[in-house]
Amino acid sequence: MTSFVELGLIEPICHAVTAEGYEVATPIQEQAIPAILSGRDVLGVAQTGTGKTAAFALPILQRLSENNRRPGPKGVRALILTPTRELAQQIGKCFATYGVHLRLKKTVITGGVGMHPQICSLQAGCDIVVATPGRILDLAMRGHVKLDGVETFVLDEADRMLDMGFIHDVKKIAALLPSERLTLLFSATMAASVFSLASGLLKNHLRVEVTPQATTVERIEQRVMFVAKDKKRDLLLDILRGQSVTRTIVFARTKHGANRLAEQLAKSGVKAEAIHGNKSQGARQRALADFHSGRVSTLVATDIAARGIDVDGISHVINFDLPNEPESYVHRIGRTARAGAEGIALSFCDADEIAYLKDIERTIRQPIPADEAHRYHSDAIARLRLAPAVKPKARQGASRPAGGNRQRGGGGGGRTGGARRAA
Ligand code: AMP
């Protein structure tokens, strides 16, 4: 495990990431940061959730601040292209957070908002511009921004960029950049189209790859079960009493929910234990040891507690509550199918969780087949899945790690999961 100081990052940047609760670098960061600092092009094969934004943002900030020349009028020093407005905003925030102790000027340029404020913010030049392709190209064509002084060019989520039909805009933008520049390209997959785009943009690059989540996700048999909230416990008991269920992790949203569920299961004769952040380290370790030895067959866990669970032979992961962050879903189901084994992930979905389900399916880029052959199946809830998408509401007490190490590694590999380097 490598610290950010060991990667060669300067104090103001290390200070900012520590304040964010990052303790050590993720695999993609370990590989990409030194290369980018040394001025090498990088092709990063990594998905959201692997820490890829910091993998490029931190060394870019450092390079800009070390070579602190001012951008010319309408000039840009680092241009980050990303496919969606939301992602652009998110990446813009990351630059602001990581660069809080540096004096660099940043702006986010996307469609869907007025051009005038953007023209003003670009007028005097910017160190960092995070943009969606259409709008920045439009501004460049109208002469409001000059891209011929770009020192670093990042193409984020290149595969999505191509899926969304941005290839022509990207190529036009690339044609406006100087040939002497640093180029970083990130993509979740390496389809032939991404490969050909990459070879036209990168020079003597280092390829950095984190085991893609999809590999893990694909190995896991996933099912969604539509069930009313008050029937979830009965459904869970039916499943846990089934033949093939040997070692199971049940995910609950809150610590309280995990406790209550474990108690109820124990009363019904299931050997269950809860594991969550309110339990002492000793109690957690005992529960894990019992799980490992088979004395306990079912662990009821919250997301954060589950991060430390590294037990092979987990036959089932059951999402008693669906997580409101799609990446947590990938992380949760990755607890099964470890070490190449196959696993089963069952997700209970009540009427309030349909939006989370849709979000998850978008992230894993595949629909989760429904299991309707259980006695608590609700057709009414299943039908809601077909209704137009509603933006998920923020859920209280959602188990997003706050403050602590907010590491999210790729799929079943977890954060230590198989970073590998290739030339
Ligand atoms: P990304 O893959 O860039 O979308 O990052 C996923 C999440 O991981 C974000 O919430 C980051 O704040 C967080 N993160 C990135 N790097 C680290 C790290 N080294 N330690 C802990 N959390 C991190």
Coordinates of C-alpha atoms and ligand atoms in Angstrom, one line a residue:
M1 CA 0.0 0.0 0.0
T2 CA 1.5 3.3 -1.1
S3 CA 0.9 6.7 0.5
F4 CA 0.5 9.8 -1.5
V5 CA 3.8 11.2 -0.3
E6 CA 5.5 8.1 -1.5
L7 CA 4.0 8.6 -4.9
G8 CA 5.9 11.9 -5.1
L9 CA 2.9 14.3 -4.5
I10 CA 3.6 17.6 -3.0
E11 CA 2.5 18.6 0.5
P12 CA -0.5 20.8 -0.4
I13 CA -2.0 18.0 -2.4
C14 CA -1.3 15.3 0.2
H15 CA -2.8 17.6 2.7
A16 CA -6.0 18.0 0.7
V17 CA -6.4 14.2 0.1
T18 CA -5.8 13.4 3.7
A19 CA -8.5 15.9 4.6
E20 CA -10.8 13.9 2.3
G21 CA -10.1 10.8 4.3
Y22 CA -7.9 9.1 1.7
E23 CA -5.1 7.2 3.5
V24 CA -3.4 5.2 0.8
A25 CA -3.5 5.3 -3.0
T26 CA -5.8 2.9 -5.0
P27 CA -4.2 0.6 -7.5
I28 CA -5.0 2.8 -10.4
Q29 CA -3.5 5.8 -8.5
E30 CA -0.4 3.8 -7.6
Q31 CA 0.3 3.1 -11.2
A32 CA -0.8 6.2 -13.0
I33 CA 0.4 9.0 -10.7
P34 CA 4.2 8.5 -11.0
A35 CA 3.8 8.0 -14.8
I36 CA 1.9 11.2 -15.2
L37 CA 4.2 13.1 -12.9
S38 CA 7.1 12.0 -15.1
G39 CA 5.3 13.3 -18.2
R40 CA 4.3 10.0 -19.7
D41 CA 1.0 9.5 -21.6
V42 CA -1.3 7.0 -19.9
L43 CA -4.1 4.7 -21.1
G44 CA -6.1 3.8 -18.0
V45 CA -8.5 0.9 -18.2
A46 CA -10.6 1.5 -15.1
Q47 CA -14.2 2.2 -14.1
T48 CA -15.8 4.7 -11.9
G49 CA -15.3 3.7 -8.3
T50 CA -11.6 2.8 -8.7
G51 CA -10.3 6.3 -7.8
K52 CA -9.5 7.1 -11.4
T53 CA -10.4 10.8 -11.1
A54 CA -7.8 11.4 -8.4
A55 CA -5.4 9.2 -10.5
F56 CA -5.3 11.9 -13.1
A57 CA -6.4 15.0 -11.2
L58 CA -3.6 14.9 -8.5
P59 CA -0.6 14.7 -10.9
I60 CA -2.2 17.3 -13.2
L61 CA -2.6 19.7 -10.3
Q62 CA 1.0 19.1 -9.3
R63 CA 2.4 19.6 -12.8
L64 CA 0.4 22.8 -13.3
S65 CA 1.5 24.2 -10.0
E66 CA 5.1 23.3 -10.4
N67 CA 5.3 24.9 -13.8
N68 CA 3.2 27.8 -12.8
R69 CA 3.1 29.8 -16.0
R70 CA -0.1 31.8 -16.6
P71 CA -2.4 30.7 -19.4
G72 CA -2.7 33.3 -22.1
P73 CA -6.0 35.1 -22.7
K74 CA -8.7 32.5 -23.5
G75 CA -6.0 29.9 -23.1
V76 CA -6.3 26.5 -21.3
R77 CA -3.5 24.5 -19.7
A78 CA -5.3 21.3 -18.8
L79 CA -8.4 20.2 -20.7
I80 CA -10.5 17.3 -19.4
L81 CA -13.3 16.0 -21.6
T82 CA -16.0 13.9 -20.2
P83 CA -19.2 12.6 -21.7
T84 CA -21.9 13.9 -19.3
R85 CA -22.7 17.2 -17.6
E86 CA -23.0 15.5 -14.2
L87 CA -19.6 13.9 -14.6
A88 CA -18.1 17.2 -15.6
Q89 CA -19.5 18.8 -12.5
Q90 CA -18.2 16.0 -10.3
I91 CA -14.7 16.1 -11.8
G92 CA -14.7 19.9 -11.4
K93 CA -15.5 19.4 -7.7
C94 CA -12.7 16.9 -7.4
F95 CA -10.2 19.4 -8.8
A96 CA -11.5 22.1 -6.5
T97 CA -11.2 19.7 -3.5
Y98 CA -7.7 18.3 -4.3
G99 CA -6.4 21.7 -5.4
V100 CA -7.8 23.7 -2.5
H101 CA -4.3 24.8 -1.4
L102 CA -3.1 25.7 -4.9
R103 CA -3.8 28.8 -6.7
L104 CA -5.1 27.5 -10.0
K105 CA -8.0 28.7 -11.9
K106 CA -10.6 26.2 -12.9
T107 CA -13.9 26.1 -14.6
V108 CA -16.5 23.6 -15.8
I109 CA -18.0 24.1 -19.3
T110 CA -21.1 22.1 -20.3
G111 CA -24.1 22.4 -22.5
G112 CA -27.5 23.1 -21.0
V113 CA -26.6 26.4 -19.4
G114 CA -26.0 29.9 -20.8
M115 CA -22.8 30.5 -22.8
H116 CA -22.2 34.0 -21.5
P117 CA -20.9 33.2 -18.0
Q118 CA -18.7 30.6 -19.6
I119 CA -17.3 33.0 -22.1
C120 CA -16.5 35.4 -19.2
S121 CA -14.8 32.7 -17.1
L122 CA -12.6 31.7 -20.1
Q123 CA -11.7 35.3 -21.1
A124 CA -8.6 35.7 -19.0
G125 CA -7.5 32.1 -19.5
C126 CA -7.9 29.0 -17.2
D127 CA -5.5 26.5 -15.8
I128 CA -8.1 23.7 -15.8
V129 CA -11.2 23.3 -17.9
V130 CA -13.5 20.3 -17.4
A131 CA -15.9 20.1 -20.3
T132 CA -18.3 18.1 -22.3
P133 CA -17.3 17.9 -26.0
G134 CA -20.1 19.8 -27.7
R135 CA -20.0 23.0 -25.8
I136 CA -16.3 23.4 -25.6
L137 CA -16.0 22.8 -29.3
D138 CA -18.7 25.3 -30.0
L139 CA -16.9 27.9 -27.8
A140 CA -13.6 27.1 -29.6
M141 CA -15.2 27.5 -33.0
R142 CA -16.6 30.9 -32.0
G143 CA -13.1 32.0 -30.8
H144 CA -14.0 32.2 -27.1
V145 CA -11.4 29.6 -26.0
K146 CA -8.0 28.8 -27.5
L147 CA -6.8 25.2 -27.2
D148 CA -3.5 25.5 -28.9
G149 CA -1.7 26.0 -25.6
V150 CA -3.1 22.9 -23.8
E151 CA -0.4 21.1 -21.9
T152 CA -2.5 18.2 -20.7
F153 CA -5.5 16.6 -22.4
V154 CA -7.6 14.0 -20.6
L155 CA -10.3 12.0 -22.3
D156 CA -12.4 10.5 -19.5
E157 CA -14.8 7.6 -20.0
A158 CA -13.7 7.3 -23.6
D159 CA -16.0 4.3 -24.2
R160 CA -19.1 6.2 -23.1
M161 CA -17.9 9.1 -25.2
L162 CA -18.0 6.9 -28.3
D163 CA -21.3 5.3 -27.3
M164 CA -22.8 8.7 -27.0
G165 CA -21.7 9.6 -30.5
F166 CA -19.0 12.2 -29.5
I167 CA -16.3 10.8 -31.7
H168 CA -16.4 13.6 -34.3
D169 CA -16.4 16.3 -31.7
V170 CA -13.5 14.7 -29.9
K171 CA -11.5 14.4 -33.0
K172 CA -12.2 18.0 -33.9
I173 CA -11.1 19.1 -30.5
A174 CA -8.0 17.0 -30.6
A175 CA -7.1 18.6 -34.0
L176 CA -7.0 22.0 -32.2
L177 CA -4.5 20.8 -29.6
P178 CA -0.8 21.2 -29.9
S179 CA 0.9 17.9 -30.8
E180 CA 3.4 18.4 -28.0
R181 CA 1.2 17.7 -25.0
L182 CA 0.5 15.0 -22.3
T183 CA -2.5 12.9 -23.1
L184 CA -4.4 10.7 -20.7
L185 CA -7.2 8.4 -21.8
F186 CA -9.5 6.5 -19.4
S187 CA -12.0 3.9 -20.4
A188 CA -13.9 1.2 -18.6
T189 CA -13.5 -1.1 -21.5
M190 CA -11.1 -1.5 -24.4
A191 CA -13.4 -2.1 -27.3
A192 CA -11.8 -1.9 -30.8
S193 CA -13.2 1.6 -31.3
V194 CA -11.5 2.9 -28.1
F195 CA -8.3 1.2 -29.1
S196 CA -8.3 3.0 -32.4
L197 CA -9.1 6.3 -30.8
A198 CA -6.4 5.8 -28.2
S199 CA -3.7 5.0 -30.8
G200 CA -4.5 8.2 -32.6
L201 CA -4.1 10.3 -29.5
L202 CA -1.5 8.7 -27.3
K203 CA 2.3 8.6 -27.8
N204 CA 4.5 6.0 -26.1
H205 CA 1.9 5.5 -23.4
L206 CA 1.8 3.4 -20.3
R207 CA -1.2 1.2 -20.1
V208 CA -2.5 0.9 -16.6
E209 CA -5.4 -1.5 -15.9
V210 CA -7.5 -2.3 -12.9
T211 CA -9.4 -5.6 -13.1
P212 CA -12.7 -4.4 -14.5
Q213 CA -15.7 -4.7 -12.4
A214 CA -17.6 -6.2 -15.3
T215 CA -15.6 -9.4 -15.1
T216 CA -16.6 -10.0 -11.6
V217 CA -20.1 -8.8 -12.2
E218 CA -20.5 -11.2 -15.2
R219 CA -19.4 -14.2 -13.1
I220 CA -22.1 -13.7 -10.6
E221 CA -25.6 -14.9 -11.1
Q222 CA -27.7 -12.0 -10.2
R223 CA -31.4 -11.9 -9.6
V224 CA -33.8 -9.2 -8.4
M225 CA -36.8 -10.2 -6.3
F226 CA -39.7 -7.8 -6.2
V227 CA -41.2 -8.0 -2.8
A228 CA -43.2 -5.7 -0.4
K229 CA -41.1 -4.2 2.4
D230 CA -43.0 -6.1 5.1
K231 CA -42.5 -9.4 3.4
K232 CA -38.8 -9.1 3.0
R233 CA -38.0 -11.0 6.2
D234 CA -40.2 -13.9 5.3
L235 CA -38.6 -14.1 1.9
L236 CA -35.1 -14.0 3.4
L237 CA -36.0 -16.9 5.8
D238 CA -37.3 -19.0 2.9
I239 CA -34.0 -18.4 1.0
L240 CA -31.8 -19.1 4.0
R241 CA -33.5 -22.4 4.7
G242 CA -32.8 -23.4 1.1
Q243 CA -30.5 -26.3 0.2
S244 CA -27.8 -24.5 -1.7
V245 CA -27.3 -21.7 0.8
T246 CA -24.2 -22.3 2.8
R247 CA -22.5 -19.1 3.7
T248 CA -24.4 -15.9 3.1
I249 CA -23.9 -12.2 3.6
V250 CA -27.0 -10.2 4.0
F251 CA -26.7 -6.4 3.4
A252 CA -28.8 -4.0 5.4
R253 CA -28.8 -0.3 5.0
T254 CA -28.4 0.8 8.6
K255 CA -26.6 -0.6 11.7
H256 CA -29.9 -0.7 13.5
G257 CA -31.5 -2.6 10.7
A258 CA -28.6 -5.0 10.6
N259 CA -28.9 -5.7 14.3
R260 CA -32.6 -6.1 14.3
L261 CA -32.5 -8.5 11.3
A262 CA -29.7 -10.6 12.8
E263 CA -31.7 -10.9 16.1
Q264 CA -34.9 -11.9 14.2
L265 CA -33.0 -14.4 12.1
A266 CA -31.4 -15.9 15.2
K267 CA -34.9 -16.2 16.8
S268 CA -36.1 -18.1 13.7
G269 CA -33.3 -20.6 14.1
V270 CA -30.8 -19.2 11.6
K271 CA -27.2 -19.0 12.8
A272 CA -26.8 -15.2 12.2
E273 CA -24.6 -12.4 13.5
A274 CA -24.6 -8.7 12.7
I275 CA -21.4 -6.9 11.8
H276 CA -21.2 -3.2 11.6
G277 CA -19.3 -0.1 12.7
N278 CA -20.9 0.1 16.2
K279 CA -19.5 -3.2 17.2
S280 CA -16.1 -3.3 18.9
Q281 CA -13.2 -4.6 16.9
G282 CA -13.2 -7.7 19.1
A283 CA -16.8 -8.4 18.5
R284 CA -16.4 -8.0 14.7
Q285 CA -13.4 -10.3 14.6
R286 CA -15.3 -12.9 16.6
A287 CA -18.2 -12.7 14.2
L288 CA -15.9 -13.1 11.3
A289 CA -14.1 -16.0 12.8
D290 CA -17.4 -17.7 13.5
F291 CA -18.4 -17.1 9.9
H292 CA -15.2 -18.4 8.7
S293 CA -15.4 -21.6 10.7
G294 CA -19.0 -22.2 9.8
R295 CA -20.4 -21.7 13.3
V296 CA -22.3 -18.7 11.9
S297 CA -23.8 -19.2 8.4
T298 CA -25.2 -15.7 7.9
L299 CA -23.6 -12.4 8.5
V300 CA -25.8 -9.3 8.4
A301 CA -23.6 -6.4 7.4
T302 CA -23.6 -2.8 6.5
D303 CA -21.6 -1.6 3.6
I304 CA -18.7 -0.2 5.6
A305 CA -18.3 -3.3 7.8
A306 CA -18.3 -5.5 4.8
R307 CA -15.2 -3.9 3.4
G308 CA -13.1 -5.9 5.7
I309 CA -14.7 -9.3 4.9
D310 CA -12.4 -11.4 2.9
V311 CA -13.9 -14.9 3.2
D312 CA -13.9 -17.4 0.4
G313 CA -16.8 -19.7 -0.2
I314 CA -19.6 -17.2 0.2
S315 CA -22.4 -18.8 -1.7
H316 CA -24.9 -16.0 -1.6
V317 CA -25.0 -12.2 -1.2
I318 CA -28.4 -10.9 -0.4
N319 CA -29.3 -7.3 -0.7
F320 CA -32.0 -7.0 1.9
D321 CA -32.0 -3.3 1.1
L322 CA -30.8 -2.0 -2.3
P323 CA -27.9 0.4 -1.9
N324 CA -28.5 3.9 -3.2
E325 CA -25.1 4.1 -4.7
P326 CA -24.6 1.7 -7.6
E327 CA -20.9 1.2 -6.9
S328 CA -21.9 -0.2 -3.5
Y329 CA -23.9 -2.8 -5.3
V330 CA -20.9 -3.9 -7.3
H331 CA -18.8 -3.9 -4.2
R332 CA -21.4 -5.9 -2.2
I333 CA -21.9 -8.6 -4.8
G334 CA -18.2 -8.9 -5.3
R335 CA -18.1 -10.6 -1.8
T336 CA -19.2 -13.7 -3.5
A337 CA -17.4 -15.1 -6.6
R338 CA -14.1 -14.5 -5.1
A339 CA -11.0 -16.3 -6.3
G340 CA -12.7 -17.2 -9.6
A341 CA -15.6 -19.0 -7.9
E342 CA -19.2 -18.4 -9.0
G343 CA -21.6 -16.8 -6.7
I344 CA -25.2 -15.8 -6.5
A345 CA -26.4 -12.3 -5.6
L346 CA -30.1 -11.8 -4.8
S347 CA -31.5 -8.3 -4.4
F348 CA -34.8 -7.5 -2.8
C349 CA -36.5 -4.6 -4.3
D350 CA -39.6 -2.9 -2.8
A351 CA -41.7 -0.2 -4.4
D352 CA -39.4 2.6 -3.0
E353 CA -36.3 1.0 -4.4
I354 CA -37.1 0.8 -8.1
A355 CA -35.1 3.9 -8.9
Y356 CA -32.0 2.4 -7.2
L357 CA -32.4 -0.7 -9.2
K358 CA -32.5 1.3 -12.5
D359 CA -29.4 3.2 -11.4
I360 CA -27.6 0.0 -10.7
E361 CA -28.5 -1.6 -14.0
R362 CA -27.2 1.5 -15.8
T363 CA -23.9 1.3 -14.0
I364 CA -23.4 -2.4 -14.6
R365 CA -24.7 -2.0 -18.1
Q366 CA -26.9 -5.0 -17.9
P367 CA -30.4 -5.7 -16.7
I368 CA -30.7 -7.9 -13.7
P369 CA -33.1 -10.8 -14.4
A370 CA -36.1 -11.1 -12.1
D371 CA -36.8 -14.1 -10.0
E372 CA -40.6 -14.3 -9.9
A373 CA -40.8 -17.9 -8.7
H374 CA -41.1 -17.2 -5.0
R375 CA -44.2 -16.9 -2.9
Y376 CA -43.7 -13.3 -2.0
H377 CA -43.4 -12.0 -5.5
S378 CA -45.2 -8.7 -6.1
D379 CA -46.4 -8.2 -9.7
A380 CA -47.4 -4.6 -8.8
I381 CA -43.8 -3.7 -7.8
A382 CA -42.3 -5.6 -10.8
R383 CA -44.5 -3.4 -13.1
L384 CA -43.0 -0.2 -11.6
R385 CA -39.7 -1.2 -13.2
L386 CA -41.3 -0.6 -16.6
A387 CA -42.4 3.0 -15.7
P388 CA -40.2 5.9 -16.8
A389 CA -37.2 6.6 -14.6
V390 CA -37.6 8.8 -11.6
K391 CA -34.4 10.3 -10.1
P392 CA -33.6 8.4 -6.9
K393 CA -34.2 10.4 -3.7
A394 CA -31.4 10.9 -1.3
R395 CA -31.9 8.2 1.3
Q396 CA -31.3 9.0 4.9
G397 CA -28.6 7.1 6.6
A398 CA -27.4 5.8 3.3
S399 CA -24.2 3.9 4.0
R400 CA -21.8 6.1 2.1
P401 CA -18.5 6.1 4.0
A402 CA -18.1 9.5 5.6
G403 CA -14.7 10.9 6.5
G404 CA -12.9 7.6 6.8
N405 CA -11.1 5.8 4.0
R406 CA -13.5 6.1 1.2
Q407 CA -11.7 3.6 -0.9
R408 CA -13.8 1.9 -3.5
G409 CA -11.9 -0.6 -5.4
G410 CA -13.1 -2.5 -8.5
G411 CA -15.7 -5.2 -8.0
G412 CA -14.8 -8.4 -6.3
G413 CA -11.1 -7.6 -6.5
G414 CA -11.8 -4.8 -4.0
R415 CA -9.2 -2.0 -3.8
T416 CA -6.4 -4.4 -3.8
G417 CA -8.0 -6.1 -6.7
G418 CA -5.4 -6.8 -9.4
A419 CA -3.9 -3.6 -10.7
R420 CA -1.7 -4.6 -13.4
R421 CA 0.6 -2.7 -15.6
A422 CA 1.3 -3.3 -19.2
A423 CA 3.5 -1.5 -21.6
Ligands
AMP1 P1 -13.7 7.6 -8.9 O1 -13.3 6.3 -9.4 O2 -12.8 8.7 -9.3 O3 -15.2 7.9 -9.2 O4 -13.6 7.6 -7.3 C1 -14.5 6.8 -6.5 C2 -14.6 7.3 -5.1 O5 -13.4 6.9 -4.4 C3 -14.7 8.8 -4.8 O6 -15.8 8.9 -3.9 C4 -13.4 9.2 -4.3 O7 -13.6 10.3 -3.4 C5 -12.9 8.0 -3.6 N1 -11.4 7.9 -3.6 C6 -10.6 8.1 -4.6 N2 -9.3 7.9 -4.2 C7 -9.4 7.4 -3.0 C8 -8.4 6.9 -2.0 N3 -7.1 6.9 -2.4 N4 -8.8 6.5 -0.8 C9 -10.1 6.6 -0.5 N5 -11.1 7.0 -1.3 C10 -10.7 7.4 -2.6

